[in-house]
Amino acid sequence: AQTVTQSQPEMSVQEAETVTLSCTYDTSESNYYLFWYKQPPSRQMILVIRQEAYKQQNATENRFSVNFQKAAKSFSLKISDSQLGDTAMYFCAFMKPITNAGKSTFGDGTTLTVKP
Amino acid sequence: DTAVSQTPKYLVTQMGNDKSIKCEQNLGHDTMYWYKQDSKKFLKIMFSYNNKELIINETVPNRFSPKSPDKAHLNLHINSLELGDSAVYFCASSHGGIGQPQHFGDGTRLSIL
């Protein structure tokens, strides 16, 4: 079974600075998908970024980028120029490449607070 | 327009009651899910359906019964509610292809008295 570990339960960062959230996973699969989701205090879970394991290039979405190290099974999220609206709980998720199922295993989450 | 909508947003009820949570998505997705998020924010999948067929059924008490009348709807019925059922329940949907991200609803906070 896959496991996803987020070792930082809570983090804080000053507005406009950069912060990195860590995620490691354990799997015997060679191909899979990784995601970061954001859950603001309003509760709705929103996709931040998606990475395909067979792609070596790190995914980027505006201020959000990942450092994907397949051999180390590490998938960290970097948030640049942090904004107050980035305050949220961030979940790392692993998905096996199963058709029509999309089963994801989520980490326990990291609560990020952006301070003014 | 709400993409994945759940009703109700809040549900307060007594132990032993039966309740249902409804979920609808207007994204044209063919796969839908139910997740449970406990008080510590741990998120665990419960069920997933693809084209109205059950695909994933995690270790969930059989008091929980999902029903998918069509691709756009996945409802969750819970019998004989227990204190441990208190949680936020999230509905989600995705395209059925490999590696597709999920779109989540706002969640339903279930509180058992």
XYZ file of N, CA and C in Angstrom:
687
model
N 0.844 -1.195 0.000
C 0.000 0.000 0.000
C 0.880 1.246 0.000
N 0.377 2.262 -0.675
C 1.135 3.508 -0.724
C 0.941 4.295 0.562
N 1.986 4.990 0.956
C 1.878 5.926 2.073
C 2.425 7.271 1.636
N 1.853 8.315 2.182
C 2.290 9.672 1.888
C 2.562 10.361 3.220
N 3.732 10.945 3.359
C 4.139 11.565 4.621
C 4.438 13.042 4.437
N 3.767 13.849 5.214
C 4.069 15.277 5.270
C 4.585 15.528 6.674
N 5.858 15.798 6.768
C 6.520 15.812 8.078
C 6.347 17.120 8.839
N 5.763 18.119 8.199
C 5.610 19.431 8.840
C 4.125 19.690 9.095
N 3.645 19.461 10.303
C 2.210 19.691 10.560
C 1.827 21.166 10.408
N 2.744 22.052 10.795
C 2.452 23.481 10.717
C 3.692 24.241 10.256
N 3.425 25.266 9.448
C 4.513 26.148 9.015
C 3.964 27.570 8.921
N 4.887 28.517 9.014
C 4.490 29.909 8.815
C 5.557 30.611 7.973
N 5.117 31.651 7.294
C 6.026 32.397 6.428
C 5.566 33.845 6.388
N 6.498 34.734 6.218
C 6.142 36.152 6.078
C 5.662 36.394 4.646
N 4.729 37.303 4.566
C 4.218 37.703 3.255
C 5.391 38.088 2.358
N 5.297 37.673 1.085
C 6.278 37.971 0.043
C 7.509 37.056 0.085
N 7.642 36.251 1.132
C 8.780 35.352 1.179
C 8.427 34.010 0.536
N 9.437 33.142 0.485
C 9.280 31.823 -0.130
C 9.244 30.744 0.936
N 8.411 29.760 0.734
C 8.303 28.655 1.685
C 8.226 27.340 0.920
N 8.778 26.310 1.518
C 8.761 24.974 0.895
C 8.120 23.970 1.830
N 7.126 23.269 1.318
C 6.417 22.237 2.078
C 6.909 20.875 1.589
N 7.233 20.004 2.516
C 7.816 18.717 2.124
C 6.760 17.618 2.049
N 7.040 16.643 1.200
C 6.182 15.469 1.038
C 7.051 14.316 0.561
N 6.942 13.205 1.225
C 7.601 11.991 0.749
C 6.553 10.896 0.651
N 6.828 9.918 -0.183
C 5.848 8.852 -0.392
C 6.586 7.540 -0.555
N 5.851 6.502 -0.431
C 6.431 5.172 -0.553
C 5.586 4.382 -1.531
N 6.217 3.850 -2.572
C 5.494 3.062 -3.555
C 6.465 2.162 -4.294
N 5.928 1.087 -4.831
C 6.723 0.198 -5.674
C 6.382 0.409 -7.149
N 5.435 1.322 -7.408
C 5.042 1.619 -8.774
C 6.139 2.436 -9.462
N 6.225 2.297 -10.779
C 7.189 3.107 -11.529
C 6.513 4.303 -12.168
N 5.224 4.180 -12.390
C 4.481 5.293 -12.970
C 3.307 5.646 -12.047
N 3.134 6.912 -11.815
C 2.074 7.351 -10.903
C 1.925 8.859 -11.051
N 1.030 9.422 -10.279
C 0.775 10.858 -10.341
C 0.804 11.428 -8.930
N 1.271 12.648 -8.850
C 1.363 13.337 -7.562
C 0.649 14.675 -7.665
N 0.030 15.069 -6.568
C -0.743 16.310 -6.552
C -0.475 17.065 -5.253
N -0.631 18.352 -5.332
C -0.772 19.185 -4.152
C -2.156 19.843 -4.222
N -2.886 19.717 -3.106
C -4.184 20.359 -2.982
C -4.112 21.365 -1.841
N -4.909 22.418 -1.963
C -4.981 23.466 -0.950
C -6.387 23.474 -0.368
N -6.478 23.525 0.956
C -7.769 23.623 1.615
C -7.778 24.870 2.492
N -8.347 25.970 1.999
C -8.433 27.199 2.807
C -9.405 26.993 3.972
N -9.450 27.932 4.892
C -10.393 27.821 6.013
C -11.843 27.655 5.565
N -12.160 28.068 4.368
C -13.521 27.907 3.853
C -13.845 26.457 3.539
N -12.874 25.574 3.610
C -13.036 24.121 3.517
C -12.880 23.510 2.146
N -13.190 24.234 1.071
C -13.152 23.577 -0.231
C -11.722 23.250 -0.642
N -11.511 22.046 -1.101
C -10.207 21.564 -1.540
C -9.997 21.973 -2.993
N -8.836 22.570 -3.268
C -8.566 23.067 -4.617
C -7.238 22.496 -5.098
N -7.205 22.057 -6.348
C -5.950 21.556 -6.920
C -4.966 22.703 -7.086
N -3.741 22.491 -6.636
C -2.679 23.479 -6.800
C -1.788 23.107 -7.968
N -1.347 21.845 -7.990
C -0.385 21.443 -9.006
C -0.385 19.933 -9.165
N -0.047 19.474 -10.350
C -0.063 18.045 -10.688
C 1.256 17.678 -11.355
N 1.790 16.510 -10.995
C 3.051 16.032 -11.568
C 2.890 14.597 -12.027
N 3.357 14.318 -13.238
C 3.368 12.944 -13.728
C 4.749 12.356 -13.467
N 4.791 11.182 -12.893
C 6.068 10.617 -12.448
C 7.035 10.347 -13.591
N 6.506 10.075 -14.775
C 7.409 9.760 -15.887
C 7.988 11.014 -16.537
N 7.539 12.174 -16.088
C 8.101 13.429 -16.587
C 9.141 13.936 -15.601
N 10.339 14.158 -16.094
C 11.396 14.623 -15.201
C 11.267 16.106 -14.895
N 10.642 16.847 -15.801
C 10.529 18.281 -15.597
C 9.577 18.572 -14.456
N 9.989 19.458 -13.571
C 9.150 19.832 -12.438
C 7.980 20.697 -12.893
N 6.779 20.371 -12.375
C 5.592 21.153 -12.720
C 5.636 22.533 -12.074
N 5.060 23.495 -12.771
C 5.006 24.876 -12.278
C 3.656 25.472 -12.609
N 3.087 26.186 -11.635
C 1.844 26.927 -11.849
C 1.998 28.291 -11.184
N 2.383 29.272 -11.980
C 2.559 30.640 -11.466
C 3.546 30.651 -10.292
N 3.104 31.011 -9.090
C 4.005 31.100 -7.943
C 4.288 29.748 -7.295
N 3.617 28.719 -7.764
C 3.761 27.393 -7.174
C 4.610 26.510 -8.070
N 5.579 25.850 -7.487
C 6.404 24.912 -8.242
C 6.739 23.738 -7.339
N 7.127 22.638 -7.974
C 7.481 21.464 -7.181
C 8.928 21.091 -7.454
N 9.496 20.399 -6.482
C 10.803 19.770 -6.641
C 10.560 18.278 -6.537
N 10.496 17.624 -7.689
C 10.170 16.207 -7.752
C 11.456 15.414 -7.879
N 11.740 14.610 -6.875
C 12.928 13.765 -6.862
C 12.449 12.317 -6.815
N 12.356 11.690 -7.997
C 11.743 10.367 -8.072
C 12.531 9.319 -7.297
N 13.834 9.345 -7.421
C 14.647 8.341 -6.729
C 14.497 8.450 -5.221
N 14.401 9.667 -4.747
C 14.252 9.901 -3.310
C 12.791 9.823 -2.878
N 11.879 9.684 -3.837
C 10.431 9.658 -3.550
C 10.040 10.881 -2.744
N 10.432 12.012 -3.269
C 10.163 13.281 -2.607
C 9.445 14.212 -3.576
N 8.510 14.981 -3.053
C 7.670 15.841 -3.899
C 7.335 17.093 -3.095
N 8.253 18.034 -3.030
C 8.031 19.220 -2.205
C 7.397 20.337 -3.030
N 6.662 21.182 -2.349
C 5.960 22.313 -2.971
C 6.613 23.612 -2.530
N 7.004 24.421 -3.505
C 7.577 25.728 -3.200
C 6.579 26.804 -3.574
N 6.329 27.689 -2.620
C 5.449 28.822 -2.864
C 6.304 30.075 -2.815
N 6.372 30.765 -3.922
C 7.168 31.992 -4.007
C 6.278 33.204 -3.796
N 6.868 34.285 -3.276
C 6.112 35.528 -3.083
C 4.787 35.234 -2.362
N 4.898 34.637 -1.204
C 3.707 34.200 -0.465
C 2.720 35.341 -0.257
N 1.446 35.003 -0.386
C 0.386 35.988 -0.193
C -0.528 35.537 0.944
N -1.227 36.506 1.529
C -2.110 36.175 2.648
C -3.130 35.114 2.253
N -3.554 35.147 1.017
C -4.532 34.164 0.544
C -3.981 32.757 0.409
N -2.674 32.610 0.582
C -2.085 31.271 0.550
C -2.259 30.534 1.873
N -2.710 31.250 2.894
C -2.969 30.614 4.185
C -4.008 29.518 4.007
N -3.626 28.291 4.341
C -4.491 27.141 4.092
C -3.798 25.888 4.607
N -4.536 24.800 4.532
C -3.928 23.497 4.769
C -3.589 22.912 3.404
N -2.386 22.364 3.278
C -1.930 21.823 2.009
C -1.764 20.311 2.135
N -2.354 19.612 1.186
C -2.298 18.161 1.177
C -1.522 17.680 -0.045
N -0.619 16.775 0.199
C 0.086 16.069 -0.862
C -0.684 14.776 -1.130
N -0.820 14.394 -2.387
C -1.584 13.186 -2.710
C -0.876 12.373 -3.781
N -0.996 11.070 -3.660
C -0.405 10.101 -4.586
C -1.541 9.351 -5.267
N -1.411 9.160 -6.586
C -2.442 8.422 -7.304
C -1.804 7.351 -8.182
N -2.283 6.130 -8.029
C -1.818 5.045 -8.899
C -2.471 5.201 -10.263
N -1.812 4.730 -11.297
C -2.364 4.859 -12.648
C -3.391 3.776 -12.954
N -4.505 3.821 -12.255
C -5.577 2.861 -12.478
C -6.661 3.557 -13.265
N -7.082 2.936 -14.356
C -8.114 3.580 -15.165
C -9.434 3.598 -14.417
N -10.144 4.673 -14.632
C -11.506 4.815 -14.138
C -11.660 4.775 -12.631
N -10.584 4.863 -11.904
C -10.717 4.793 -10.452
C -10.183 6.051 -9.787
N -8.987 6.453 -10.146
C -8.426 7.675 -9.591
C -8.256 7.651 -8.097
N -7.933 6.498 -7.534
C -7.799 6.430 -6.079
C -6.564 7.181 -5.629
N -6.764 8.140 -4.737
C -5.659 8.939 -4.214
C -5.422 8.627 -2.753
N -4.158 8.617 -2.380
C -3.773 8.527 -0.973
C -3.250 9.892 -0.565
N -3.808 10.448 0.489
C -3.446 11.790 0.924
C -2.514 11.741 2.127
N -1.609 12.721 2.195
C -0.833 12.924 3.402
C -1.701 13.551 4.474
N -1.136 13.741 5.655
C -1.907 14.269 6.772
C -2.051 15.788 6.745
N -1.392 16.418 5.800
C -1.570 17.856 5.626
C -0.557 18.701 6.371
N -0.295 19.891 5.830
C 0.542 20.910 6.468
C -0.258 22.192 6.512
N -0.424 22.730 7.707
C -1.124 24.003 7.849
C -0.130 25.134 7.671
N -0.360 25.934 6.641
C 0.524 27.060 6.349
C -0.167 28.361 6.717
N 0.542 29.191 7.470
C 0.040 30.520 7.813
C 0.972 31.556 7.217
N 0.408 32.452 6.427
C 1.181 33.554 5.854
C 0.923 34.783 6.718
N 1.997 35.336 7.256
C 1.870 36.458 8.187
C 2.132 37.783 7.470
N 1.344 38.796 7.792
C 1.535 40.098 7.150
C 2.798 40.786 7.668
N -21.111 29.445 -11.272
C -21.774 28.132 -11.247
C -20.970 27.163 -10.381
N -21.650 26.512 -9.460
C -20.981 25.562 -8.592
C -20.681 24.300 -9.373
N -19.424 23.810 -9.312
C -19.036 22.646 -10.084
C -19.464 21.352 -9.382
N -19.105 21.237 -8.098
C -19.485 20.081 -7.292
C -20.243 20.621 -6.084
N -21.496 20.291 -5.993
C -22.310 20.837 -4.907
C -22.823 19.723 -4.008
N -22.735 19.973 -2.721
C -23.202 19.020 -1.716
C -24.284 19.663 -0.887
N -25.257 18.881 -0.523
C -26.284 19.348 0.402
C -26.606 18.252 1.413
N -26.788 18.626 2.665
C -26.642 19.977 3.201
C -25.187 20.303 3.538
N -24.904 21.548 3.869
C -23.557 21.925 4.293
C -23.320 21.538 5.749
N -24.364 21.593 6.528
C -24.269 21.214 7.933
C -25.396 20.246 8.254
N -25.079 19.255 9.077
C -26.072 18.262 9.452
C -25.821 17.906 10.911
N -26.782 18.239 11.750
C -26.679 17.932 13.170
C -27.816 16.984 13.496
N -27.479 15.839 14.080
C -28.499 14.840 14.320
C -28.110 13.983 15.514
N -29.011 13.146 15.927
C -28.764 12.322 17.104
C -28.287 10.930 16.716
N -27.594 10.342 17.647
C -27.120 8.974 17.473
C -28.280 8.053 17.146
N -28.052 7.129 16.222
C -29.078 6.161 15.879
C -29.941 6.551 14.697
N -29.898 7.851 14.336
C -30.708 8.290 13.191
C -30.098 7.861 11.871
N -30.916 7.964 10.820
C -30.450 7.720 9.446
C -30.468 9.049 8.709
N -29.394 9.312 7.952
C -29.324 10.569 7.210
C -28.690 10.358 5.844
N -28.956 11.292 4.955
C -28.371 11.251 3.607
C -27.712 12.566 3.262
N -26.643 12.469 2.486
C -25.962 13.638 1.937
C -25.993 13.486 0.417
N -26.357 14.582 -0.251
C -26.457 14.525 -1.707
C -25.284 15.244 -2.354
N -24.897 14.767 -3.523
C -23.808 15.391 -4.267
C -24.142 15.382 -5.744
N -23.880 16.531 -6.371
C -24.118 16.672 -7.804
C -22.957 17.416 -8.428
N -22.545 16.989 -9.608
C -21.488 17.717 -10.315
C -21.960 18.047 -11.728
N -21.583 19.247 -12.179
C -21.979 19.685 -13.517
C -20.761 19.858 -14.426
N -19.715 19.094 -14.139
C -18.476 19.193 -14.908
C -18.394 18.178 -16.042
N -19.397 17.317 -16.140
C -19.353 16.289 -17.172
C -18.408 15.146 -16.840
N -17.999 15.056 -15.580
C -17.106 13.971 -15.164
C -17.865 12.654 -15.066
N -17.122 11.558 -15.191
C -17.788 10.265 -15.087
C -17.359 9.487 -13.844
N -16.530 10.082 -13.013
C -16.102 9.430 -11.782
C -16.383 10.341 -10.603
N -16.975 9.764 -9.545
C -17.280 10.541 -8.348
C -16.828 9.784 -7.108
N -16.576 10.546 -6.040
C -15.964 9.990 -4.833
C -16.624 10.547 -3.583
N -16.492 9.780 -2.502
C -16.784 10.296 -1.172
C -15.543 10.127 -0.311
N -15.188 11.223 0.395
C -14.084 11.221 1.334
C -14.601 11.604 2.710
N -13.894 11.121 3.744
C -14.199 11.523 5.111
C -12.977 12.242 5.674
N -13.206 13.418 6.238
C -12.124 14.169 6.892
C -12.454 14.283 8.371
N -11.603 13.698 9.200
C -11.902 13.673 10.632
C -11.451 14.965 11.313
N -11.576 14.985 12.620
C -11.298 16.217 13.375
C -9.838 16.639 13.284
N -8.954 15.691 12.982
C -7.539 16.026 12.826
C -7.200 16.362 11.383
N -8.202 16.481 10.554
C -8.062 16.845 9.147
C -7.525 15.719 8.273
N -7.448 14.506 8.818
C -6.999 13.393 7.982
C -8.078 13.082 6.954
N -7.658 12.924 5.700
C -8.598 12.735 4.600
C -8.473 11.301 4.089
N -9.595 10.587 4.109
C -9.574 9.186 3.682
C -10.681 8.934 2.673
N -10.332 8.222 1.599
C -11.359 7.899 0.620
C -12.286 6.823 1.169
N -13.550 6.944 0.821
C -14.530 5.947 1.223
C -14.976 5.126 0.008
N -15.452 5.831 -1.009
C -15.997 5.165 -2.196
C -15.627 5.951 -3.446
N -15.612 5.237 -4.574
C -15.614 5.935 -5.848
C -16.490 5.158 -6.827
N -17.126 5.914 -7.705
C -17.990 5.353 -8.725
C -17.527 5.860 -10.080
N -17.580 4.984 -11.074
C -17.312 5.389 -12.444
C -18.503 4.959 -13.290
N -19.122 5.915 -13.958
C -20.313 5.610 -14.764
C -21.337 4.786 -13.987
N -21.586 5.191 -12.778
C -22.586 4.602 -11.888
C -22.165 3.258 -11.313
N -20.964 2.809 -11.618
C -20.519 1.521 -11.075
C -19.520 1.738 -9.943
N -19.670 0.968 -8.866
C -18.759 1.066 -7.732
C -17.387 0.552 -8.128
N -16.355 1.389 -7.928
C -14.992 1.026 -8.274
C -14.156 0.822 -7.021
N -14.241 1.782 -6.115
C -13.465 1.708 -4.883
C -14.419 1.633 -3.707
N -14.182 0.677 -2.836
C -14.965 0.564 -1.612
C -13.971 0.244 -0.516
N -13.517 1.292 0.175
C -12.551 1.093 1.235
C -13.235 0.444 2.438
N -12.455 0.183 3.457
C -13.006 -0.457 4.647
C -13.918 0.525 5.363
N -15.169 0.493 4.969
C -16.162 1.402 5.522
C -17.295 0.549 6.082
N -17.813 0.888 7.270
C -18.935 0.107 7.803
C -20.083 0.036 6.814
N -20.786 -1.086 6.796
C -21.869 -1.209 5.823
C -23.083 -0.375 6.190
N -22.959 0.412 7.252
C -23.991 1.414 7.550
C -23.941 2.544 6.518
N -22.824 2.642 5.822
C -22.656 3.659 4.795
C -22.991 3.034 3.447
N -23.944 3.604 2.747
C -24.316 3.062 1.450
C -24.382 4.186 0.418
N -23.466 4.166 -0.549
C -23.507 5.156 -1.623
C -24.508 4.712 -2.681
N -25.057 5.721 -3.351
C -25.973 5.417 -4.460
C -25.718 6.428 -5.575
N -25.570 5.910 -6.791
C -25.312 6.774 -7.931
C -26.405 6.575 -8.964
N -27.428 7.422 -8.949
C -28.524 7.264 -9.914
C -28.108 7.573 -11.350
N -27.116 8.438 -11.497
C -26.565 8.736 -12.811
C -25.150 9.280 -12.626
N -24.481 9.545 -13.725
C -23.062 9.948 -13.644
C -22.852 11.242 -12.883
N -23.867 12.087 -12.849
C -23.708 13.413 -12.251
C -24.047 13.439 -10.763
N -24.510 12.349 -10.226
C -24.944 12.319 -8.825
C -24.348 11.134 -8.068
N -23.928 11.409 -6.845
C -23.481 10.338 -5.952
C -23.910 10.723 -4.545
N -24.892 10.012 -4.039
C -25.422 10.303 -2.720
C -24.857 9.325 -1.703
N -24.851 9.758 -0.459
C -24.330 8.912 0.624
C -25.389 8.806 1.702
N -25.816 7.584 1.965
C -26.802 7.349 3.019
C -26.103 6.653 4.183
N -26.399 7.132 5.378
C -25.771 6.564 6.568
C -26.863 6.108 7.527
N -26.837 4.845 7.874
C -27.800 4.283 8.827
C -27.222 4.256 10.237
N -28.106 4.319 11.206
C -27.731 4.123 12.620
C -26.477 4.923 12.971
N -26.560 6.206 12.831
C -25.402 7.066 13.040
C -24.781 6.883 14.417
N -23.436 6.921 14.442
C -22.676 6.778 15.683
C -21.834 8.034 15.903
N -21.389 8.199 17.157
C -20.593 9.385 17.499
C -19.364 9.506 16.598
N -18.755 8.362 16.284
C -17.537 8.368 15.469
C -17.761 8.759 14.023
N -19.010 8.907 13.638
C -19.301 9.341 12.264
C -19.177 10.853 12.122
N -19.036 11.546 13.221
C -18.878 13.000 13.167
C -17.611 13.346 12.389
N -17.774 14.129 11.353
C -16.650 14.452 10.472
C -17.169 15.407 9.397
N -16.247 15.823 8.522
C -16.654 16.544 7.317
C -16.558 15.555 6.161
N -17.614 15.430 5.401
C -17.655 14.512 4.276
C -17.564 15.321 2.981
N -16.592 14.928 2.162
C -16.379 15.626 0.894
C -16.757 14.734 -0.269
N -17.481 15.329 -1.186
C -17.742 14.697 -2.465
C -16.731 15.269 -3.460
N -16.326 14.468 -4.419
C -15.393 14.937 -5.452
C -15.729 14.249 -6.762
N -15.231 14.819 -7.845
C -15.431 14.189 -9.150
C -14.192 14.396 -10.004
N -14.068 13.573 -11.025
C -12.946 13.698 -11.963
C -13.316 13.007 -13.266
N -12.535 13.312 -14.292
C -12.624 12.500 -15.498
C -12.112 11.104 -15.164
N -12.566 10.125 -15.869
C -12.203 8.753 -15.555
C -10.844 8.321 -16.057
N -10.156 9.166 -16.794
C -8.858 8.782 -17.329
C -7.799 8.678 -16.253
N -6.650 8.184 -16.645
C -5.567 7.961 -15.684
C -4.992 9.293 -15.201
N -4.788 9.377 -13.877
C -4.091 10.520 -13.314
C -4.839 11.827 -13.345
N -6.154 11.776 -13.378
C -6.922 13.017 -13.435
C -7.119 13.621 -12.047
N -6.936 14.928 -11.904
C -7.143 15.552 -10.597
C -8.622 15.556 -10.227
N -8.876 15.679 -8.956
C -10.243 15.654 -8.465
C -10.724 17.057 -8.121
N -11.995 17.282 -8.353
C -12.637 18.540 -8.019
C -13.559 18.272 -6.834
N -13.382 19.055 -5.786
C -14.083 18.783 -4.537
C -15.259 19.732 -4.322
N -16.248 19.215 -3.605
C -17.318 20.064 -3.112
C -16.880 20.782 -1.846
N -17.781 21.552 -1.281
C -17.477 22.356 -0.098
C -17.491 21.556 1.192
N -17.965 20.330 1.113
C -17.998 19.511 2.318
C -19.315 19.610 3.073
N -19.639 18.562 3.793
C -20.808 18.531 4.686
C -20.302 18.189 6.076
N -20.526 19.110 7.009
C -20.091 18.854 8.378
C -21.197 18.125 9.108
N -20.925 16.878 9.462
C -21.886 16.035 10.166
C -21.522 15.991 11.642
N -22.451 16.376 12.481
C -22.228 16.367 13.928
C -23.264 15.465 14.577
N -22.790 14.502 15.330
C -23.678 13.555 15.992
C -23.747 13.911 17.481
N -24.972 14.098 17.961
C -25.152 14.478 19.368
C -25.321 13.247 20.245
